[in-house]
């Protein structure tokens, strides 16, 4: 493959610190493995607002659309709490998802053996956990219209969000879930609230029909989303792939993340449809954690979710499977060695900072390549 165009959008808070560690890995891959990544960088979130008065500039949007993949850090912080709603930091991320048509959000929740004790759940419940949440990302209540606060003229206001899904949106996201299930445990659990929502009734129907016509070799199960949340903390290992809508996926993936010990561990990939001619998908990779403004600048953030997001990028955007496997093994190896950032610190382990964690992972990655 020719050069690989990567756009880095470090964003706010701990985003830039975490991204700096990925940069080290890319630098090594370019100089020693001849990986030919071509890097560009842009602003998103509060940092873009400060520079351009928008959560992402048109120029950076154009770069994102032209890149082979985007690596995204995190956005937001108290500094921008009172900026207008349309240009709040999160609007940059939502625009990227929408304009790049990144409808499939893959959020793996893997419990590294070395971290089974850091989970808020008992070790036997989470040890060996490996589930994948497939969250619909460009529809539902996040983008449905009308979306407004209406003045009712009688001293009352009405806040309105619209939950809306069309057949094709449910078909394509469930297709992604079934395809991925075939490469793993061959089971999909679909979650919605068909007991109270029409969009849930349709969701259930379309997933069932898609399964019947194209994926009947995969085991399909339906669960109400509230019960799903409960089952995730009761017995998470019953799941393989979970497919759900945008809002339930947002919540369920945070729950799943905590099973693994820390939000600082979880990567994600947001993918578009394969291009009809080239087969390439637009893609954005981001840690599930936020900008953690409380610890930004202290050098203590955990860069693992960002680094693991880059591993997903190697896997899904560049088909560099061996390198992705090796980078993930490097992360697991460093944890096995007892190295921990503050968020996953435990008795008897060695506490290190962001840059040291990045260096340790790079050293392992390099050693595994030798
Ligand atoms: C996520 C985040 C975003 C979301 C925010 C930052 C808009 O919570 O990616 O899970 O709600 O989708
Ligand atoms: Mg979220």
CSV table of C-alpha atoms and ligand atoms in Angstrom, one decimal:
chain,number,residue,atom,x,y,z
A,1,UNK,CA,0.0,0.0,0.0
A,2,UNK,CA,1.2,3.5,-0.8
A,3,UNK,CA,1.5,6.2,1.9
A,4,UNK,CA,-1.1,6.2,4.6
A,5,UNK,CA,-2.6,9.5,5.4
A,6,UNK,CA,-3.4,10.0,9.1
A,7,UNK,CA,-5.0,13.0,10.5
A,8,UNK,CA,-4.3,13.6,14.2
A,9,UNK,CA,-6.9,15.5,16.2
A,10,UNK,CA,-5.6,15.5,19.8
A,11,UNK,CA,-8.4,17.8,21.0
A,12,UNK,CA,-8.5,19.0,24.6
A,13,UNK,CA,-7.6,18.0,28.2
A,14,UNK,CA,-5.5,14.8,28.2
A,15,UNK,CA,-6.1,14.3,24.5
A,16,UNK,CA,-2.8,15.9,23.4
A,17,UNK,CA,-0.8,14.0,26.1
A,18,UNK,CA,-2.2,10.7,25.1
A,19,UNK,CA,-1.7,11.5,21.4
A,20,UNK,CA,2.0,12.3,22.1
A,21,UNK,CA,2.5,8.6,23.0
A,22,UNK,CA,0.9,7.4,19.8
A,23,UNK,CA,3.2,9.8,17.9
A,24,UNK,CA,6.2,8.1,19.4
A,25,UNK,CA,4.9,4.7,18.1
A,26,UNK,CA,4.2,6.1,14.6
A,27,UNK,CA,7.7,7.7,14.6
A,28,UNK,CA,9.3,4.4,15.3
A,29,UNK,CA,7.1,2.5,12.7
A,30,UNK,CA,8.0,5.1,10.1
A,31,UNK,CA,11.8,5.1,10.8
A,32,UNK,CA,12.4,1.5,11.5
A,33,UNK,CA,9.5,-0.5,10.0
A,34,UNK,CA,9.1,1.8,6.9
A,35,UNK,CA,5.4,2.1,7.5
A,36,UNK,CA,5.0,5.3,5.5
A,37,UNK,CA,2.5,7.0,7.7
A,38,UNK,CA,2.0,10.6,6.6
A,39,UNK,CA,0.8,12.7,9.5
A,40,UNK,CA,-1.2,15.9,9.5
A,41,UNK,CA,-2.7,17.6,12.5
A,42,UNK,CA,-5.8,19.7,13.2
A,43,UNK,CA,-7.8,21.2,16.1
A,44,UNK,CA,-11.1,19.9,17.4
A,45,UNK,CA,-13.3,20.8,20.4
A,46,UNK,CA,-12.4,23.6,22.8
A,47,UNK,CA,-9.0,24.1,21.2
A,48,UNK,CA,-10.6,24.7,17.8
A,49,UNK,CA,-13.2,27.0,19.4
A,50,UNK,CA,-10.4,29.1,20.9
A,51,UNK,CA,-8.6,29.3,17.5
A,52,UNK,CA,-11.5,29.5,15.1
A,53,UNK,CA,-14.7,30.0,17.0
A,54,UNK,CA,-16.0,26.6,15.8
A,55,UNK,CA,-15.7,23.1,17.3
A,56,UNK,CA,-13.9,22.1,14.1
A,57,UNK,CA,-12.8,24.4,11.2
A,58,UNK,CA,-13.9,23.7,7.6
A,59,UNK,CA,-10.3,23.2,6.7
A,60,UNK,CA,-9.8,20.5,9.3
A,61,UNK,CA,-13.1,18.9,8.3
A,62,UNK,CA,-11.8,18.7,4.7
A,63,UNK,CA,-8.6,17.1,5.9
A,64,UNK,CA,-10.6,14.5,7.9
A,65,UNK,CA,-12.7,13.6,4.8
A,66,UNK,CA,-9.5,13.2,2.7
A,67,UNK,CA,-7.5,11.2,5.3
A,68,UNK,CA,-7.2,7.4,5.2
A,69,UNK,CA,-7.9,7.5,9.0
A,70,UNK,CA,-8.4,10.0,11.7
A,71,UNK,CA,-7.0,9.6,15.2
A,72,UNK,CA,-9.0,11.5,17.7
A,73,UNK,CA,-8.0,12.3,21.3
A,74,UNK,CA,-10.8,13.8,23.5
A,75,UNK,CA,-12.8,17.0,23.7
A,76,UNK,CA,-14.4,19.3,26.3
A,77,UNK,CA,-13.6,20.8,29.7
A,78,UNK,CA,-15.0,23.4,32.1
A,79,UNK,CA,-13.3,26.2,30.2
A,80,UNK,CA,-15.9,25.8,27.5
A,81,UNK,CA,-19.0,25.1,29.6
A,82,UNK,CA,-20.7,28.4,28.6
A,83,UNK,CA,-19.9,28.6,24.9
A,84,UNK,CA,-22.9,28.5,22.6
A,85,UNK,CA,-24.5,25.0,22.2
A,86,UNK,CA,-23.8,24.8,18.4
A,87,UNK,CA,-20.0,25.3,18.9
A,88,UNK,CA,-19.6,23.4,22.2
A,89,UNK,CA,-16.6,21.0,22.0
A,90,UNK,CA,-18.7,17.9,21.5
A,91,UNK,CA,-20.2,19.4,18.4
A,92,UNK,CA,-16.8,18.8,16.6
A,93,UNK,CA,-16.9,15.1,17.3
A,94,UNK,CA,-20.6,14.8,16.3
A,95,UNK,CA,-19.9,16.7,13.0
A,96,UNK,CA,-17.0,14.3,12.2
A,97,UNK,CA,-19.2,11.3,12.8
A,98,UNK,CA,-22.1,12.7,10.8
A,99,UNK,CA,-20.1,14.2,7.8
A,100,UNK,CA,-17.8,11.2,7.5
A,101,UNK,CA,-20.9,8.9,7.8
A,102,UNK,CA,-19.2,6.8,10.5
A,103,UNK,CA,-22.3,4.8,11.4
A,104,UNK,CA,-20.6,1.8,13.0
A,105,UNK,CA,-18.9,2.4,16.4
A,106,UNK,CA,-17.0,-0.6,17.6
A,107,UNK,CA,-16.2,-0.6,21.3
A,108,UNK,CA,-14.4,-3.7,22.6
A,109,UNK,CA,-14.3,-4.3,26.3
A,110,UNK,CA,-11.5,-6.6,27.1
A,111,UNK,CA,-10.3,-7.4,30.6
A,112,UNK,CA,-6.5,-7.7,30.6
A,113,UNK,CA,-5.6,-10.6,32.9
A,114,UNK,CA,-3.3,-8.2,34.9
A,115,UNK,CA,-6.2,-5.9,35.6
A,116,UNK,CA,-8.9,-8.4,36.7
A,117,UNK,CA,-8.4,-7.1,40.2
A,118,UNK,CA,-8.9,-3.4,39.3
A,119,UNK,CA,-12.5,-3.9,38.2
A,120,UNK,CA,-15.3,-2.9,40.6
A,121,UNK,CA,-16.7,-6.3,40.0
A,122,UNK,CA,-15.4,-9.6,41.4
A,123,UNK,CA,-12.4,-11.1,39.6
A,124,UNK,CA,-14.2,-14.2,38.5
A,125,UNK,CA,-17.0,-12.1,36.8
A,126,UNK,CA,-14.6,-10.2,34.6
A,127,UNK,CA,-11.5,-12.3,34.2
A,128,UNK,CA,-11.1,-13.2,30.5
A,129,UNK,CA,-13.9,-10.9,29.5
A,130,UNK,CA,-13.9,-10.1,25.7
A,131,UNK,CA,-17.1,-8.5,24.4
A,132,UNK,CA,-17.7,-6.0,21.6
A,133,UNK,CA,-20.3,-3.3,21.6
A,134,UNK,CA,-21.4,-2.3,18.2
A,135,UNK,CA,-23.1,1.1,18.6
A,136,UNK,CA,-25.1,2.8,15.9
A,137,UNK,CA,-23.4,6.3,15.6
A,138,UNK,CA,-25.0,8.5,13.1
A,139,UNK,CA,-28.7,8.2,13.9
A,140,UNK,CA,-31.2,8.0,16.7
A,141,UNK,CA,-31.8,10.7,19.3
A,142,UNK,CA,-28.4,12.2,18.7
A,143,UNK,CA,-29.3,13.6,15.3
A,144,UNK,CA,-33.1,13.2,15.0
A,145,UNK,CA,-35.2,16.3,14.1
A,146,UNK,CA,-36.9,18.2,15.6
A,147,UNK,CA,-34.2,18.9,18.3
A,148,UNK,CA,-35.0,22.1,20.1
A,149,UNK,CA,-36.2,23.9,23.1
A,150,UNK,CA,-39.6,25.4,22.2
A,151,UNK,CA,-41.1,28.4,24.0
A,152,UNK,CA,-44.7,27.5,24.7
A,153,UNK,CA,-45.5,31.1,25.4
A,154,UNK,CA,-47.2,30.4,28.7
A,155,UNK,CA,-44.1,30.6,30.8
A,156,UNK,CA,-43.3,27.0,29.9
A,157,UNK,CA,-40.7,25.6,27.6
A,158,UNK,CA,-40.6,22.2,25.9
A,159,UNK,CA,-37.3,20.3,25.3
A,160,UNK,CA,-37.5,18.0,22.3
A,161,UNK,CA,-35.2,15.3,21.0
A,162,UNK,CA,-36.3,12.9,18.4
A,163,UNK,CA,-35.5,9.2,18.4
A,164,UNK,CA,-35.7,8.0,14.8
A,165,UNK,CA,-34.4,5.0,12.8
A,166,UNK,CA,-35.0,4.0,9.2
A,167,UNK,CA,-34.8,0.4,8.0
A,168,UNK,CA,-31.5,0.8,6.2
A,169,UNK,CA,-29.8,2.2,9.2
A,170,UNK,CA,-30.8,-0.8,11.3
A,171,UNK,CA,-29.9,-3.2,8.5
A,172,UNK,CA,-26.4,-1.9,8.0
A,173,UNK,CA,-25.5,-1.7,11.7
A,174,UNK,CA,-26.8,-5.2,12.4
A,175,UNK,CA,-24.9,-6.4,9.3
A,176,UNK,CA,-21.7,-5.1,10.8
A,177,UNK,CA,-22.5,-6.8,14.1
A,178,UNK,CA,-23.2,-10.2,12.4
A,179,UNK,CA,-20.1,-10.0,10.3
A,180,UNK,CA,-17.9,-9.3,13.3
A,181,UNK,CA,-19.6,-12.0,15.4
A,182,UNK,CA,-18.6,-14.5,12.7
A,183,UNK,CA,-14.9,-13.6,13.4
A,184,UNK,CA,-15.4,-14.1,17.2
A,185,UNK,CA,-17.9,-16.0,19.3
A,186,UNK,CA,-20.6,-16.1,16.6
A,187,UNK,CA,-23.3,-14.6,18.8
A,188,UNK,CA,-25.1,-11.2,18.7
A,189,UNK,CA,-27.3,-9.7,21.4
A,190,UNK,CA,-29.5,-6.9,20.1
A,191,UNK,CA,-30.7,-4.4,22.7
A,192,UNK,CA,-33.6,-1.9,22.4
A,193,UNK,CA,-36.7,-0.9,24.3
A,194,UNK,CA,-39.5,-2.3,22.1
A,195,UNK,CA,-41.7,-2.4,25.2
A,196,UNK,CA,-42.0,1.4,25.1
A,197,UNK,CA,-40.5,2.7,21.9
A,198,UNK,CA,-41.7,2.4,18.3
A,199,UNK,CA,-38.1,2.7,17.1
A,200,UNK,CA,-37.4,-0.2,19.3
A,201,UNK,CA,-40.2,-2.3,17.7
A,202,UNK,CA,-38.7,-1.5,14.2
A,203,UNK,CA,-35.2,-2.2,15.5
A,204,UNK,CA,-36.2,-5.6,16.7
A,205,UNK,CA,-38.0,-6.5,13.5
A,206,UNK,CA,-35.2,-5.4,11.1
A,207,UNK,CA,-32.5,-7.1,13.1
A,208,UNK,CA,-34.6,-10.3,13.1
A,209,UNK,CA,-35.2,-10.1,9.4
A,210,UNK,CA,-31.6,-9.3,8.6
A,211,UNK,CA,-30.5,-12.3,10.6
A,212,UNK,CA,-33.0,-14.6,8.9
A,213,UNK,CA,-32.1,-13.6,5.3
A,214,UNK,CA,-28.3,-13.3,5.6
A,215,UNK,CA,-26.8,-14.4,8.9
A,216,UNK,CA,-28.8,-17.3,10.2
A,217,UNK,CA,-25.6,-19.1,11.0
A,218,UNK,CA,-25.0,-16.6,13.8
A,219,UNK,CA,-26.8,-17.0,17.1
A,220,UNK,CA,-29.1,-14.0,17.7
A,221,UNK,CA,-30.6,-13.0,21.0
A,222,UNK,CA,-32.8,-10.0,21.9
A,223,UNK,CA,-32.7,-8.2,25.2
A,224,UNK,CA,-34.4,-5.0,26.5
A,225,UNK,CA,-31.7,-2.4,26.9
A,226,UNK,CA,-32.4,-1.9,30.6
A,227,UNK,CA,-32.1,-5.6,31.3
A,228,UNK,CA,-29.0,-5.6,29.1
A,229,UNK,CA,-27.4,-3.0,31.4
A,230,UNK,CA,-28.3,-5.2,34.4
A,231,UNK,CA,-26.9,-8.4,32.7
A,232,UNK,CA,-23.7,-6.5,31.8
A,233,UNK,CA,-22.8,-6.1,35.5
A,234,UNK,CA,-24.3,-9.4,36.6
A,235,UNK,CA,-22.8,-11.8,34.1
A,236,UNK,CA,-20.9,-10.0,31.3
A,237,UNK,CA,-19.3,-13.1,29.9
A,238,UNK,CA,-22.6,-14.3,28.5
A,239,UNK,CA,-22.2,-11.7,25.7
A,240,UNK,CA,-20.1,-11.8,22.5
A,241,UNK,CA,-21.3,-8.9,20.3
A,242,UNK,CA,-23.9,-6.5,21.5
A,243,UNK,CA,-25.6,-4.3,18.8
A,244,UNK,CA,-27.6,-1.3,19.9
A,245,UNK,CA,-28.6,2.2,19.0
A,246,UNK,CA,-26.7,5.5,19.5
A,247,UNK,CA,-28.0,6.5,23.0
A,248,UNK,CA,-28.2,3.0,24.6
A,249,UNK,CA,-24.8,2.3,23.0
A,250,UNK,CA,-23.3,5.4,24.7
A,251,UNK,CA,-24.5,4.3,28.1
A,252,UNK,CA,-23.9,0.5,27.8
A,253,UNK,CA,-20.4,1.1,26.5
A,254,UNK,CA,-19.5,3.2,29.6
A,255,UNK,CA,-20.9,0.4,31.8
A,256,UNK,CA,-18.9,-2.2,29.8
A,257,UNK,CA,-15.8,0.0,30.1
A,258,UNK,CA,-15.8,0.0,33.9
A,259,UNK,CA,-15.9,-3.8,33.9
A,260,UNK,CA,-12.4,-3.8,32.5
A,261,UNK,CA,-10.9,-1.8,35.4
A,262,UNK,CA,-10.7,1.7,34.0
A,263,UNK,CA,-12.2,3.9,31.3
A,264,UNK,CA,-8.5,4.7,30.5
A,265,UNK,CA,-8.2,1.2,28.9
A,266,UNK,CA,-10.8,1.2,26.2
A,267,UNK,CA,-10.3,2.1,22.5
A,268,UNK,CA,-12.9,2.5,19.8
A,269,UNK,CA,-13.3,2.5,16.1
A,270,UNK,CA,-15.9,4.4,14.1
A,271,UNK,CA,-16.3,3.1,10.6
A,272,UNK,CA,-18.2,4.2,7.5
A,273,UNK,CA,-19.5,1.9,4.7
A,274,UNK,CA,-16.9,0.4,2.3
A,275,UNK,CA,-16.4,2.6,-0.8
A,276,UNK,CA,-18.0,0.9,-3.8
A,277,UNK,CA,-14.9,1.2,-5.9
A,278,UNK,CA,-11.9,1.0,-3.5
A,279,UNK,CA,-13.5,-1.0,-0.6
A,280,UNK,CA,-11.9,1.5,1.8
A,281,UNK,CA,-13.9,2.7,4.7
A,282,UNK,CA,-13.8,6.2,6.3
A,283,UNK,CA,-12.6,5.7,9.8
A,284,UNK,CA,-12.0,7.5,13.1
A,285,UNK,CA,-10.4,6.0,16.1
A,286,UNK,CA,-10.8,7.4,19.6
A,287,UNK,CA,-10.4,6.3,23.2
A,288,UNK,CA,-13.8,5.9,25.0
A,289,UNK,CA,-12.6,8.1,27.9
A,290,UNK,CA,-13.1,11.8,27.8
A,291,UNK,CA,-10.7,14.8,28.2
A,292,UNK,CA,-10.3,14.4,32.0
A,293,UNK,CA,-9.7,18.1,32.6
A,294,UNK,CA,-9.0,17.5,36.3
A,295,UNK,CA,-5.7,15.6,35.5
A,296,UNK,CA,-4.8,17.3,32.2
A,297,UNK,CA,-1.3,18.6,32.2
A,298,UNK,CA,-0.2,16.5,35.2
A,299,UNK,CA,1.5,13.8,33.1
A,300,UNK,CA,-0.5,11.1,34.9
A,301,UNK,CA,-3.1,10.2,32.2
A,302,UNK,CA,-3.3,6.7,31.0
A,303,UNK,CA,-2.4,6.6,27.3
A,304,UNK,CA,-3.4,2.9,26.8
A,305,UNK,CA,-6.9,3.6,25.3
A,306,UNK,CA,-5.3,6.0,22.8
A,307,UNK,CA,-2.6,3.5,21.9
A,308,UNK,CA,-5.1,0.7,21.6
A,309,UNK,CA,-7.2,2.9,19.4
A,310,UNK,CA,-4.2,3.2,17.1
A,311,UNK,CA,-3.9,-0.6,17.2
A,312,UNK,CA,-7.5,-0.7,16.0
A,313,UNK,CA,-6.6,1.7,13.2
A,314,UNK,CA,-3.7,-0.6,12.1
A,315,UNK,CA,-6.2,-3.5,12.0
A,316,UNK,CA,-9.2,-1.9,10.4
A,317,UNK,CA,-7.9,0.8,8.2
A,318,UNK,CA,-4.5,-0.6,7.0
A,319,UNK,CA,-4.9,-4.3,7.4
A,320,UNK,CA,-1.7,-4.4,9.4
A,321,UNK,CA,-2.9,-7.3,11.5
A,322,UNK,CA,0.5,-8.5,12.7
A,323,UNK,CA,1.5,-5.0,13.9
A,324,UNK,CA,-1.9,-4.5,15.6
A,325,UNK,CA,-1.5,-7.9,17.4
A,326,UNK,CA,2.0,-7.0,18.4
A,327,UNK,CA,1.0,-3.5,19.7
A,328,UNK,CA,-1.9,-5.1,21.8
A,329,UNK,CA,0.5,-7.7,23.1
A,330,UNK,CA,2.9,-4.9,24.1
A,331,UNK,CA,0.2,-3.3,26.1
A,332,UNK,CA,-0.7,-6.6,27.9
A,333,UNK,CA,3.0,-7.2,28.5
A,334,UNK,CA,3.6,-3.9,30.1
A,335,UNK,CA,0.7,-4.5,32.4
A,336,UNK,CA,2.0,-8.0,33.2
A,337,UNK,CA,5.3,-6.3,34.2
A,338,UNK,CA,3.3,-4.5,36.9
A,339,UNK,CA,3.5,-1.0,35.4
A,340,UNK,CA,0.5,1.1,36.1
A,341,UNK,CA,-0.8,4.7,35.6
A,342,UNK,CA,-2.6,6.2,38.5
A,343,UNK,CA,-6.1,5.1,37.3
A,344,UNK,CA,-5.2,1.4,37.4
A,345,UNK,CA,-2.7,1.5,40.3
A,346,UNK,CA,-2.9,-1.4,42.7
A,347,UNK,CA,-0.9,-2.6,45.7
A,348,UNK,CA,2.5,-3.9,44.9
A,349,UNK,CA,2.6,-2.4,41.4
A,350,UNK,CA,4.8,0.3,40.0
A,351,UNK,CA,3.2,3.7,39.4
A,352,UNK,CA,4.4,5.5,36.3
A,353,UNK,CA,3.3,8.6,34.3
A,354,UNK,CA,1.9,9.0,30.8
A,355,UNK,CA,5.2,9.3,29.0
A,356,UNK,CA,6.8,6.4,30.9
A,357,UNK,CA,3.8,4.2,30.0
A,358,UNK,CA,4.1,5.2,26.3
A,359,UNK,CA,7.9,4.5,26.4
A,360,UNK,CA,7.4,1.1,28.1
A,361,UNK,CA,4.8,0.1,25.5
A,362,UNK,CA,7.0,1.2,22.6
A,363,UNK,CA,10.0,-0.7,24.1
A,364,UNK,CA,7.9,-3.9,24.3
A,365,UNK,CA,6.5,-3.3,20.8
A,366,UNK,CA,10.0,-2.9,19.5
A,367,UNK,CA,11.2,-6.0,21.3
A,368,UNK,CA,8.3,-8.1,19.9
A,369,UNK,CA,9.3,-7.0,16.4
A,370,UNK,CA,12.9,-8.2,16.8
B,1,LIG,C1,-18.9,9.0,23.6
B,1,LIG,C2,-19.1,10.4,24.2
B,1,LIG,C3,-19.8,11.3,23.2
B,1,LIG,C4,-21.1,10.7,22.9
B,1,LIG,C5,-19.9,12.7,23.6
B,1,LIG,C6,-18.5,13.3,23.9
B,1,LIG,C7,-20.6,13.6,22.6
B,1,LIG,O1,-19.8,10.2,25.4
B,1,LIG,O2,-18.2,9.0,22.5
B,1,LIG,O3,-19.3,8.0,24.1
B,1,LIG,O4,-22.1,10.9,23.7
B,1,LIG,O5,-21.3,10.0,21.9
B,2,LIG,MG1,-20.1,8.2,26.0
